[in-house]
């Protein structure tokens, strides 16, 4: 039988896209799978479960304490990734594409699970995410869905550039150079506006800059006249810059939230209640568009500034933000903002669900970057398919360790091996800090979203209310309370 030669692990399922997906981790440490494979004989051996199997075997491409400590705590044994003996594989996106590639005979067993979907690039690449959200809006509008309701025609367009009441979740965005002429028309309507340019397939703030003049986009003006999608891969997105961000201490910040998706058909998604704010190191000034330390919140950029504080890492726990907003703008403001954020995340997942390859061996943890403006409206900036598990502070390490521990409880069947035939419906007690992202109600999309904290409680539950309020300052909110909140919101929907 003929021997198959080495196959490039970077082969993409979407050849026209090119580039790597958005990731916060550094890629040079990754060991790519490039082992030769012997045709049908390899397939038969791979599909047979190992004879003497004791416990769960794991493999990982990231040597991070948040991952390895949780694997070892469960008594799992580490094995190399290239021999395929693993049951649980925390892989990089390149190796995941290699495993699911159509040009080699690698097949996964029924007792194996991996942490990426085959075409997660639909979420991570900025141009594809924009395309999917625009298609999602048109589909809802074509069906006459109440979620596609619009404001009156005389309504002034905002940062989103649309009149949608519930689907205005991203700033107005164009793909360059293909949409350059459309962008020029919009720019001439408001020449004093500021825009932000981002490469489609890069991360960690690489290649991002702000513009307020068309003269800074001469390269795209030339490429727009000689653009061939099959050849040109240097594509960018240009978005309306959010020039009125919510400031704390005069500094700009964004939110990093974690979302777990176990299946896209049907969609089962969970939002982690703990997250953090990433602050800039310099005070915000919209006139200084060339100063990245006051406009970009990426840790990889901010830590190069002399003002960077390595003790707290420029991060703030999400619970501190809720306390700050409730004390400054009134009680209940944080709950309203949280419901808007959950609706925004659910819309983004509904937008890509029809095009995602739903493999039963897969799950994925996404890192959502969201900016809040001064009107407390959340804006989706980008989505990372490999959010960084690197810890910059002690609190950061503890948060990510709790996150991975909670993820493993949800994606692995309790007290047994991974199984592709499992319906992926975990015990509610195992959700802990995860909140179920419920479908959005057409009547009141924001109000029907899962509530972050308690609502009105009866007199008999005042003691639990006091415990919940004190738990806001702690690291882990009580899990039982989150479950009752979900059930209560379900009863409202049924009524």
GROMACS .gro file of C-alpha atoms in nm:
model
  495
    1UNK     CA    1   0.000   0.000   0.000
    2UNK     CA    2   0.131   0.342  -0.088
    3UNK     CA    3   0.255   0.575   0.182
    4UNK     CA    4   0.104   0.917   0.204
    5UNK     CA    5   0.348   1.209   0.225
    6UNK     CA    6   0.342   1.478   0.486
    7UNK     CA    7   0.047   1.715   0.468
    8UNK     CA    8   0.060   2.077   0.567
    9UNK     CA    9  -0.124   2.129   0.898
   10UNK     CA   10  -0.214   2.483   0.801
   11UNK     CA   11  -0.448   2.376   0.525
   12UNK     CA   12  -0.768   2.572   0.567
   13UNK     CA   13  -1.122   2.447   0.518
   14UNK     CA   14  -1.193   2.782   0.351
   15UNK     CA   15  -0.914   2.827   0.099
   16UNK     CA   16  -1.027   3.172  -0.005
   17UNK     CA   17  -0.988   3.317   0.346
   18UNK     CA   18  -0.625   3.249   0.426
   19UNK     CA   19  -0.444   3.347   0.742
   20UNK     CA   20  -0.485   3.215   1.092
   21UNK     CA   21  -0.778   3.263   1.320
   22UNK     CA   22  -0.783   3.513   1.600
   23UNK     CA   23  -0.596   3.389   1.907
   24UNK     CA   24  -0.444   3.550   2.211
   25UNK     CA   25  -0.177   3.283   2.255
   26UNK     CA   26   0.170   3.277   2.104
   27UNK     CA   27   0.207   3.023   1.826
   28UNK     CA   28   0.585   2.950   1.814
   29UNK     CA   29   0.560   2.704   2.107
   30UNK     CA   30   0.309   2.481   1.928
   31UNK     CA   31   0.419   2.140   1.802
   32UNK     CA   32   0.228   2.080   1.481
   33UNK     CA   33   0.105   1.736   1.382
   34UNK     CA   34   0.297   1.636   1.069
   35UNK     CA   35   0.324   1.258   1.104
   36UNK     CA   36   0.292   1.047   0.786
   37UNK     CA   37  -0.027   0.841   0.762
   38UNK     CA   38  -0.067   0.501   0.594
   39UNK     CA   39  -0.402   0.497   0.412
   40UNK     CA   40  -0.682   0.254   0.499
   41UNK     CA   41  -0.469   0.051   0.742
   42UNK     CA   42  -0.432   0.363   0.955
   43UNK     CA   43  -0.807   0.428   0.946
   44UNK     CA   44  -0.892   0.076   1.070
   45UNK     CA   45  -0.642   0.101   1.357
   46UNK     CA   46  -0.757   0.451   1.454
   47UNK     CA   47  -1.125   0.354   1.472
   48UNK     CA   48  -1.052   0.064   1.709
   49UNK     CA   49  -1.047   0.162   2.075
   50UNK     CA   50  -0.725   0.070   2.260
   51UNK     CA   51  -0.735  -0.272   2.424
   52UNK     CA   52  -0.607  -0.187   2.774
   53UNK     CA   53  -0.766   0.147   2.861
   54UNK     CA   54  -0.747   0.272   3.219
   55UNK     CA   55  -0.861   0.626   3.283
   56UNK     CA   56  -0.870   0.923   3.047
   57UNK     CA   57  -0.571   1.024   2.836
   58UNK     CA   58  -0.526   1.390   2.744
   59UNK     CA   59  -0.303   1.592   2.515
   60UNK     CA   60  -0.252   1.966   2.496
   61UNK     CA   61  -0.064   2.212   2.277
   62UNK     CA   62  -0.048   2.471   2.556
   63UNK     CA   63   0.169   2.422   2.863
   64UNK     CA   64  -0.043   2.648   3.083
   65UNK     CA   65  -0.104   2.587   3.453
   66UNK     CA   66  -0.478   2.656   3.422
   67UNK     CA   67  -0.505   2.361   3.182
   68UNK     CA   68  -0.250   2.109   3.310
   69UNK     CA   69  -0.344   2.147   3.677
   70UNK     CA   70  -0.709   2.069   3.606
   71UNK     CA   71  -0.619   1.765   3.393
   72UNK     CA   72  -0.390   1.627   3.661
   73UNK     CA   73  -0.641   1.698   3.938
   74UNK     CA   74  -0.879   1.455   3.767
   75UNK     CA   75  -0.612   1.187   3.743
   76UNK     CA   76  -0.583   1.208   3.364
   77UNK     CA   77  -0.263   1.089   3.197
   78UNK     CA   78  -0.080   1.289   2.932
   79UNK     CA   79   0.011   1.134   2.595
   80UNK     CA   80   0.158   1.282   2.275
   81UNK     CA   81  -0.090   1.430   2.030
   82UNK     CA   82   0.049   1.274   1.712
   83UNK     CA   83  -0.018   0.908   1.802
   84UNK     CA   84  -0.393   0.964   1.847
   85UNK     CA   85  -0.425   0.775   2.178
   86UNK     CA   86  -0.581   1.070   2.357
   87UNK     CA   87  -0.940   1.098   2.471
   88UNK     CA   88  -0.933   1.473   2.538
   89UNK     CA   89  -0.728   1.710   2.321
   90UNK     CA   90  -0.689   2.083   2.397
   91UNK     CA   91  -0.546   2.172   2.058
   92UNK     CA   92  -0.439   2.480   1.869
   93UNK     CA   93  -0.650   2.578   1.570
   94UNK     CA   94  -0.386   2.468   1.318
   95UNK     CA   95  -0.376   2.111   1.448
   96UNK     CA   96  -0.753   2.105   1.467
   97UNK     CA   97  -0.778   2.196   1.098
   98UNK     CA   98  -0.526   1.925   1.023
   99UNK     CA   99  -0.737   1.665   1.205
  100UNK     CA  100  -1.056   1.768   1.025
  101UNK     CA  101  -0.886   1.831   0.691
  102UNK     CA  102  -1.037   1.672   0.380
  103UNK     CA  103  -0.701   1.575   0.228
  104UNK     CA  104  -0.597   1.298   0.471
  105UNK     CA  105  -0.771   0.992   0.624
  106UNK     CA  106  -0.761   1.093   0.992
  107UNK     CA  107  -1.078   0.984   1.170
  108UNK     CA  108  -1.173   1.037   1.533
  109UNK     CA  109  -1.298   0.760   1.760
  110UNK     CA  110  -1.625   0.777   1.950
  111UNK     CA  111  -1.437   0.826   2.280
  112UNK     CA  112  -1.246   1.137   2.169
  113UNK     CA  113  -1.329   1.506   2.214
  114UNK     CA  114  -1.146   1.817   2.092
  115UNK     CA  115  -1.177   2.185   2.183
  116UNK     CA  116  -1.245   2.340   1.840
  117UNK     CA  117  -1.513   2.311   1.574
  118UNK     CA  118  -1.383   2.244   1.221
  119UNK     CA  119  -1.476   2.586   1.077
  120UNK     CA  120  -1.465   2.809   1.384
  121UNK     CA  121  -1.299   3.062   1.154
  122UNK     CA  122  -1.653   3.178   1.073
  123UNK     CA  123  -1.652   3.346   1.415
  124UNK     CA  124  -1.288   3.439   1.459
  125UNK     CA  125  -1.212   3.608   1.127
  126UNK     CA  126  -1.344   3.960   1.143
  127UNK     CA  127  -1.461   3.977   0.780
  128UNK     CA  128  -1.649   3.647   0.802
  129UNK     CA  129  -1.812   3.747   1.131
  130UNK     CA  130  -1.938   4.070   0.972
  131UNK     CA  131  -2.069   3.881   0.670
  132UNK     CA  132  -2.255   3.628   0.886
  133UNK     CA  133  -2.416   3.897   1.103
  134UNK     CA  134  -2.533   4.093   0.797
  135UNK     CA  135  -2.682   3.777   0.645
  136UNK     CA  136  -2.851   3.698   0.978
  137UNK     CA  137  -3.015   4.041   0.978
  138UNK     CA  138  -3.144   4.000   0.623
  139UNK     CA  139  -3.282   3.651   0.695
  140UNK     CA  140  -3.478   3.778   0.996
  141UNK     CA  141  -3.604   4.075   0.800
  142UNK     CA  142  -3.709   3.855   0.508
  143UNK     CA  143  -3.908   3.630   0.742
  144UNK     CA  144  -4.073   3.926   0.910
  145UNK     CA  145  -3.928   3.833   1.247
  146UNK     CA  146  -4.006   4.082   1.528
  147UNK     CA  147  -3.635   4.090   1.612
  148UNK     CA  148  -3.577   4.274   1.283
  149UNK     CA  149  -3.791   4.572   1.384
  150UNK     CA  150  -3.652   4.909   1.277
  151UNK     CA  151  -3.671   5.266   1.399
  152UNK     CA  152  -3.855   5.525   1.185
  153UNK     CA  153  -3.675   5.635   0.865
  154UNK     CA  154  -3.610   5.982   1.006
  155UNK     CA  155  -3.409   5.836   1.295
  156UNK     CA  156  -3.048   5.952   1.299
  157UNK     CA  157  -2.802   5.671   1.236
  158UNK     CA  158  -2.563   5.591   1.518
  159UNK     CA  159  -2.234   5.406   1.540
  160UNK     CA  160  -2.392   5.086   1.408
  161UNK     CA  161  -2.511   5.258   1.092
  162UNK     CA  162  -2.846   5.075   1.098
  163UNK     CA  163  -3.197   5.143   1.224
  164UNK     CA  164  -3.247   4.801   1.380
  165UNK     CA  165  -3.387   4.812   1.733
  166UNK     CA  166  -3.246   4.478   1.850
  167UNK     CA  167  -2.979   4.380   1.593
  168UNK     CA  168  -2.753   4.685   1.618
  169UNK     CA  169  -2.475   4.492   1.791
  170UNK     CA  170  -2.163   4.583   1.589
  171UNK     CA  171  -2.024   4.918   1.470
  172UNK     CA  172  -2.065   5.003   1.103
  173UNK     CA  173  -1.799   4.795   0.927
  174UNK     CA  174  -1.664   4.754   0.573
  175UNK     CA  175  -1.419   4.500   0.430
  176UNK     CA  176  -1.119   4.650   0.251
  177UNK     CA  177  -1.031   4.666  -0.027
  178UNK     CA  178  -1.350   4.512  -0.172
  179UNK     CA  179  -1.587   4.763  -0.003
  180UNK     CA  180  -1.361   5.066  -0.041
  181UNK     CA  181  -1.597   5.265  -0.266
  182UNK     CA  182  -1.890   5.207  -0.029
  183UNK     CA  183  -1.675   5.323   0.260
  184UNK     CA  184  -1.575   5.643   0.076
  185UNK     CA  185  -1.939   5.734   0.021
  186UNK     CA  186  -2.016   5.693   0.391
  187UNK     CA  187  -1.700   5.877   0.495
  188UNK     CA  188  -1.788   6.185   0.285
  189UNK     CA  189  -2.119   6.218   0.470
  190UNK     CA  190  -1.927   6.279   0.795
  191UNK     CA  191  -1.563   6.370   0.719
  192UNK     CA  192  -1.488   6.446   1.084
  193UNK     CA  193  -1.550   6.087   1.198
  194UNK     CA  194  -1.280   5.849   1.317
  195UNK     CA  195  -1.243   5.489   1.196
  196UNK     CA  196  -1.034   5.196   1.312
  197UNK     CA  197  -0.858   4.953   1.074
  198UNK     CA  198  -0.792   4.591   1.176
  199UNK     CA  199  -0.633   4.304   0.981
  200UNK     CA  200  -0.880   4.018   0.937
  201UNK     CA  201  -0.655   3.733   1.047
  202UNK     CA  202  -0.427   3.882   1.313
  203UNK     CA  203  -0.454   3.914   1.690
  204UNK     CA  204  -0.299   4.082   1.995
  205UNK     CA  205  -0.354   4.427   1.842
  206UNK     CA  206  -0.108   4.367   1.556
  207UNK     CA  207  -0.163   4.599   1.259
  208UNK     CA  208  -0.445   4.804   1.419
  209UNK     CA  209  -0.452   5.181   1.369
  210UNK     CA  210  -0.697   5.473   1.366
  211UNK     CA  211  -0.767   5.699   1.069
  212UNK     CA  212  -0.962   6.019   1.014
  213UNK     CA  213  -0.841   6.100   0.662
  214UNK     CA  214  -0.878   5.913   0.336
  215UNK     CA  215  -0.516   5.989   0.253
  216UNK     CA  216  -0.412   5.721   0.505
  217UNK     CA  217  -0.594   5.457   0.300
  218UNK     CA  218  -0.423   5.507  -0.036
  219UNK     CA  219  -0.309   5.144  -0.038
  220UNK     CA  220  -0.667   5.020  -0.030
  221UNK     CA  221  -0.771   5.273  -0.293
  222UNK     CA  222  -0.517   5.117  -0.531
  223UNK     CA  223  -0.605   4.759  -0.434
  224UNK     CA  224  -0.976   4.830  -0.490
  225UNK     CA  225  -0.904   4.887  -0.859
  226UNK     CA  226  -0.688   4.575  -0.895
  227UNK     CA  227  -0.839   4.338  -0.639
  228UNK     CA  228  -0.856   3.965  -0.707
  229UNK     CA  229  -1.005   3.768  -0.415
  230UNK     CA  230  -0.824   3.446  -0.515
  231UNK     CA  231  -0.483   3.614  -0.498
  232UNK     CA  232  -0.504   3.907  -0.256
  233UNK     CA  233  -0.511   3.792   0.107
  234UNK     CA  234  -0.417   4.117   0.278
  235UNK     CA  235  -0.775   4.207   0.371
  236UNK     CA  236  -0.879   4.433   0.657
  237UNK     CA  237  -1.198   4.557   0.815
  238UNK     CA  238  -1.259   4.924   0.888
  239UNK     CA  239  -1.516   5.005   1.155
  240UNK     CA  240  -1.669   5.321   1.295
  241UNK     CA  241  -1.468   5.406   1.603
  242UNK     CA  242  -1.662   5.418   1.930
  243UNK     CA  243  -1.558   5.768   2.034
  244UNK     CA  244  -1.782   5.783   2.344
  245UNK     CA  245  -1.667   5.481   2.546
  246UNK     CA  246  -1.755   5.438   2.910
  247UNK     CA  247  -1.458   5.564   3.109
  248UNK     CA  248  -1.349   5.476   3.460
  249UNK     CA  249  -1.087   5.706   3.606
  250UNK     CA  250  -1.064   5.872   3.265
  251UNK     CA  251  -0.935   5.549   3.105
  252UNK     CA  252  -1.090   5.334   2.835
  253UNK     CA  253  -1.156   4.965   2.895
  254UNK     CA  254  -1.325   4.664   2.739
  255UNK     CA  255  -1.469   4.338   2.871
  256UNK     CA  256  -1.326   3.990   2.818
  257UNK     CA  257  -1.603   3.734   2.860
  258UNK     CA  258  -1.593   3.356   2.809
  259UNK     CA  259  -1.862   3.160   2.625
  260UNK     CA  260  -1.878   2.781   2.603
  261UNK     CA  261  -2.057   2.620   2.306
  262UNK     CA  262  -2.107   2.243   2.314
  263UNK     CA  263  -2.317   2.213   1.998
  264UNK     CA  264  -2.449   2.444   1.726
  265UNK     CA  265  -2.737   2.220   1.616
  266UNK     CA  266  -2.925   2.261   1.838
  267UNK     CA  267  -2.740   2.560   1.983
  268UNK     CA  268  -2.630   2.500   2.343
  269UNK     CA  269  -2.425   2.790   2.476
  270UNK     CA  270  -2.322   2.900   2.825
  271UNK     CA  271  -2.190   3.237   2.940
  272UNK     CA  272  -1.936   3.239   3.222
  273UNK     CA  273  -2.038   3.480   3.497
  274UNK     CA  274  -1.681   3.573   3.582
  275UNK     CA  275  -1.473   3.787   3.350
  276UNK     CA  276  -1.251   4.092   3.369
  277UNK     CA  277  -1.207   4.445   3.238
  278UNK     CA  278  -0.889   4.535   3.050
  279UNK     CA  279  -0.784   4.895   3.103
  280UNK     CA  280  -0.562   5.124   2.902
  281UNK     CA  281  -0.260   5.264   3.082
  282UNK     CA  282  -0.316   5.624   2.971
  283UNK     CA  283  -0.622   5.849   2.998
  284UNK     CA  284  -0.849   5.865   2.697
  285UNK     CA  285  -0.823   6.153   2.451
  286UNK     CA  286  -1.009   6.113   2.123
  287UNK     CA  287  -0.789   6.370   1.947
  288UNK     CA  288  -0.466   6.169   1.987
  289UNK     CA  289  -0.546   5.888   1.747
  290UNK     CA  290  -0.182   5.776   1.714
  291UNK     CA  291  -0.140   5.685   2.082
  292UNK     CA  292  -0.218   5.314   2.109
  293UNK     CA  293  -0.184   5.316   2.489
  294UNK     CA  294  -0.509   5.513   2.526
  295UNK     CA  295  -0.711   5.343   2.250
  296UNK     CA  296  -0.616   4.970   2.239
  297UNK     CA  297  -0.681   4.757   2.548
  298UNK     CA  298  -0.478   4.451   2.440
  299UNK     CA  299  -0.253   4.336   2.723
  300UNK     CA  300   0.024   4.254   2.476
  301UNK     CA  301   0.034   4.625   2.385
  302UNK     CA  302  -0.029   4.782   2.724
  303UNK     CA  303   0.244   4.587   2.901
  304UNK     CA  304   0.506   4.756   2.681
  305UNK     CA  305   0.417   5.093   2.834
  306UNK     CA  306   0.617   5.224   3.129
  307UNK     CA  307   0.292   5.301   3.313
  308UNK     CA  308   0.189   4.935   3.309
  309UNK     CA  309   0.128   4.794   3.660
  310UNK     CA  310   0.235   4.430   3.682
  311UNK     CA  311   0.064   4.384   4.020
  312UNK     CA  312  -0.293   4.410   3.894
  313UNK     CA  313  -0.208   4.378   3.525
  314UNK     CA  314  -0.446   4.653   3.424
  315UNK     CA  315  -0.739   4.419   3.492
  316UNK     CA  316  -1.050   4.457   3.702
  317UNK     CA  317  -1.284   4.172   3.807
  318UNK     CA  318  -1.627   4.189   3.650
  319UNK     CA  319  -1.791   4.202   3.994
  320UNK     CA  320  -1.611   4.531   4.065
  321UNK     CA  321  -1.762   4.682   3.751
  322UNK     CA  322  -2.115   4.583   3.856
  323UNK     CA  323  -2.065   4.740   4.201
  324UNK     CA  324  -1.924   5.055   4.042
  325UNK     CA  325  -2.218   5.096   3.801
  326UNK     CA  326  -2.483   5.026   4.065
  327UNK     CA  327  -2.331   5.277   4.304
  328UNK     CA  328  -2.279   5.545   4.038
  329UNK     CA  329  -2.587   5.511   3.814
  330UNK     CA  330  -2.840   5.343   4.038
  331UNK     CA  331  -2.930   4.996   4.156
  332UNK     CA  332  -3.026   4.754   3.880
  333UNK     CA  333  -2.816   4.921   3.608
  334UNK     CA  334  -2.570   4.632   3.606
  335UNK     CA  335  -2.851   4.378   3.559
  336UNK     CA  336  -2.985   4.575   3.263
  337UNK     CA  337  -2.636   4.591   3.107
  338UNK     CA  338  -2.580   4.220   3.164
  339UNK     CA  339  -2.907   4.136   2.986
  340UNK     CA  340  -2.798   4.349   2.689
  341UNK     CA  341  -2.463   4.170   2.677
  342UNK     CA  342  -2.624   3.825   2.682
  343UNK     CA  343  -2.858   3.928   2.398
  344UNK     CA  344  -2.561   4.053   2.193
  345UNK     CA  345  -2.370   3.727   2.242
  346UNK     CA  346  -2.673   3.513   2.160
  347UNK     CA  347  -2.733   3.709   1.837
  348UNK     CA  348  -2.372   3.650   1.726
  349UNK     CA  349  -2.403   3.275   1.785
  350UNK     CA  350  -2.739   3.255   1.607
  351UNK     CA  351  -2.579   3.433   1.312
  352UNK     CA  352  -2.312   3.165   1.255
  353UNK     CA  353  -2.507   2.856   1.365
  354UNK     CA  354  -2.641   2.777   1.012
  355UNK     CA  355  -2.291   2.768   0.859
  356UNK     CA  356  -2.101   2.594   1.140
  357UNK     CA  357  -1.991   2.232   1.093
  358UNK     CA  358  -2.148   2.072   1.399
  359UNK     CA  359  -1.921   1.777   1.482
  360UNK     CA  360  -2.024   1.580   1.790
  361UNK     CA  361  -1.661   1.542   1.896
  362UNK     CA  362  -1.623   1.918   1.941
  363UNK     CA  363  -1.681   2.195   2.188
  364UNK     CA  364  -1.529   2.541   2.202
  365UNK     CA  365  -1.451   2.818   2.450
  366UNK     CA  366  -1.474   3.164   2.292
  367UNK     CA  367  -1.327   3.486   2.425
  368UNK     CA  368  -1.565   3.777   2.358
  369UNK     CA  369  -1.430   4.132   2.350
  370UNK     CA  370  -1.705   4.386   2.419
  371UNK     CA  371  -1.686   4.763   2.461
  372UNK     CA  372  -1.951   4.961   2.648
  373UNK     CA  373  -2.029   5.316   2.541
  374UNK     CA  374  -2.133   5.600   2.767
  375UNK     CA  375  -2.501   5.515   2.708
  376UNK     CA  376  -2.439   5.165   2.851
  377UNK     CA  377  -2.483   4.999   2.513
  378UNK     CA  378  -2.252   4.699   2.453
  379UNK     CA  379  -2.075   4.666   2.118
  380UNK     CA  380  -1.925   4.341   1.992
  381UNK     CA  381  -1.565   4.404   1.885
  382UNK     CA  382  -1.426   4.059   1.805
  383UNK     CA  383  -1.434   3.694   1.906
  384UNK     CA  384  -1.130   3.480   1.988
  385UNK     CA  385  -1.137   3.104   1.931
  386UNK     CA  386  -0.829   3.052   2.149
  387UNK     CA  387  -0.857   3.296   2.439
  388UNK     CA  388  -0.534   3.328   2.627
  389UNK     CA  389  -0.485   3.093   2.921
  390UNK     CA  390  -0.167   3.278   3.017
  391UNK     CA  391  -0.193   3.439   3.362
  392UNK     CA  392  -0.051   3.784   3.430
  393UNK     CA  393  -0.164   3.807   3.794
  394UNK     CA  394  -0.266   3.575   4.076
  395UNK     CA  395  -0.634   3.664   4.038
  396UNK     CA  396  -0.606   3.603   3.665
  397UNK     CA  397  -0.461   3.257   3.723
  398UNK     CA  398  -0.733   3.165   3.973
  399UNK     CA  399  -1.011   3.287   3.743
  400UNK     CA  400  -0.887   3.088   3.443
  401UNK     CA  401  -0.829   2.780   3.655
  402UNK     CA  402  -1.191   2.796   3.776
  403UNK     CA  403  -1.305   2.848   3.418
  404UNK     CA  404  -1.130   2.537   3.285
  405UNK     CA  405  -1.250   2.332   3.581
  406UNK     CA  406  -1.608   2.436   3.508
  407UNK     CA  407  -1.565   2.368   3.134
  408UNK     CA  408  -1.445   2.012   3.196
  409UNK     CA  409  -1.744   1.946   3.422
  410UNK     CA  410  -1.979   2.047   3.142
  411UNK     CA  411  -1.820   1.889   2.832
  412UNK     CA  412  -1.712   1.552   2.977
  413UNK     CA  413  -1.984   1.307   3.088
  414UNK     CA  414  -1.970   1.258   3.465
  415UNK     CA  415  -1.780   0.950   3.587
  416UNK     CA  416  -1.721   0.807   3.240
  417UNK     CA  417  -1.520   0.842   2.920
  418UNK     CA  418  -1.592   1.107   2.655
  419UNK     CA  419  -1.865   0.981   2.424
  420UNK     CA  420  -1.981   1.132   2.096
  421UNK     CA  421  -2.328   0.980   2.147
  422UNK     CA  422  -2.384   1.179   2.467
  423UNK     CA  423  -2.660   1.439   2.423
  424UNK     CA  424  -2.439   1.708   2.584
  425UNK     CA  425  -2.698   1.798   2.845
  426UNK     CA  426  -2.506   1.837   3.172
  427UNK     CA  427  -2.653   1.818   3.517
  428UNK     CA  428  -2.767   2.171   3.622
  429UNK     CA  429  -2.555   2.137   3.936
  430UNK     CA  430  -2.242   2.111   3.719
  431UNK     CA  431  -2.303   2.445   3.546
  432UNK     CA  432  -2.182   2.633   3.857
  433UNK     CA  433  -2.070   2.972   3.719
  434UNK     CA  434  -2.213   2.917   3.371
  435UNK     CA  435  -2.542   3.080   3.269
  436UNK     CA  436  -2.746   2.922   2.991
  437UNK     CA  437  -2.784   3.155   2.692
  438UNK     CA  438  -3.154   3.114   2.626
  439UNK     CA  439  -3.321   3.195   2.289
  440UNK     CA  440  -3.418   3.561   2.266
  441UNK     CA  441  -3.787   3.641   2.298
  442UNK     CA  442  -3.917   3.851   2.003
  443UNK     CA  443  -4.136   4.067   2.228
  444UNK     CA  444  -3.872   4.191   2.474
  445UNK     CA  445  -3.530   4.067   2.358
  446UNK     CA  446  -3.323   4.227   2.632
  447UNK     CA  447  -3.555   4.170   2.925
  448UNK     CA  448  -3.597   3.798   2.857
  449UNK     CA  449  -3.224   3.730   2.863
  450UNK     CA  450  -3.081   3.540   3.163
  451UNK     CA  451  -3.047   3.759   3.468
  452UNK     CA  452  -2.701   3.789   3.622
  453UNK     CA  453  -2.805   3.836   3.982
  454UNK     CA  454  -3.117   3.810   4.189
  455UNK     CA  455  -3.442   3.992   4.115
  456UNK     CA  456  -3.708   4.066   4.373
  457UNK     CA  457  -3.715   3.804   4.645
  458UNK     CA  458  -3.978   3.726   4.901
  459UNK     CA  459  -3.932   3.798   5.270
  460UNK     CA  460  -3.851   3.434   5.336
  461UNK     CA  461  -3.548   3.460   5.110
  462UNK     CA  462  -3.394   3.773   5.260
  463UNK     CA  463  -3.114   3.569   5.410
  464UNK     CA  464  -3.026   3.428   5.069
  465UNK     CA  465  -3.043   3.778   4.928
  466UNK     CA  466  -2.785   3.899   5.180
  467UNK     CA  467  -2.557   3.607   5.097
  468UNK     CA  468  -2.588   3.682   4.726
  469UNK     CA  469  -2.501   4.049   4.770
  470UNK     CA  470  -2.190   3.959   4.967
  471UNK     CA  471  -2.099   3.698   4.707
  472UNK     CA  472  -2.064   3.973   4.447
  473UNK     CA  473  -1.738   4.074   4.611
  474UNK     CA  474  -1.617   3.714   4.630
  475UNK     CA  475  -1.461   3.514   4.352
  476UNK     CA  476  -1.747   3.268   4.289
  477UNK     CA  477  -2.120   3.355   4.301
  478UNK     CA  478  -2.347   3.087   4.452
  479UNK     CA  479  -2.448   2.837   4.179
  480UNK     CA  480  -2.789   2.749   4.317
  481UNK     CA  481  -2.905   3.108   4.285
  482UNK     CA  482  -2.822   3.119   3.916
  483UNK     CA  483  -3.033   2.811   3.855
  484UNK     CA  484  -3.338   2.961   4.028
  485UNK     CA  485  -3.297   3.275   3.822
  486UNK     CA  486  -3.307   3.078   3.498
  487UNK     CA  487  -3.617   2.889   3.607
  488UNK     CA  488  -3.787   3.211   3.711
  489UNK     CA  489  -3.719   3.371   3.374
  490UNK     CA  490  -3.859   3.061   3.202
  491UNK     CA  491  -4.184   3.094   3.396
  492UNK     CA  492  -4.215   3.453   3.279
  493UNK     CA  493  -4.174   3.342   2.919
  494UNK     CA  494  -4.446   3.076   2.959
  495UNK     CA  495  -4.690   3.329   3.103
   0.00000   0.00000   0.00000
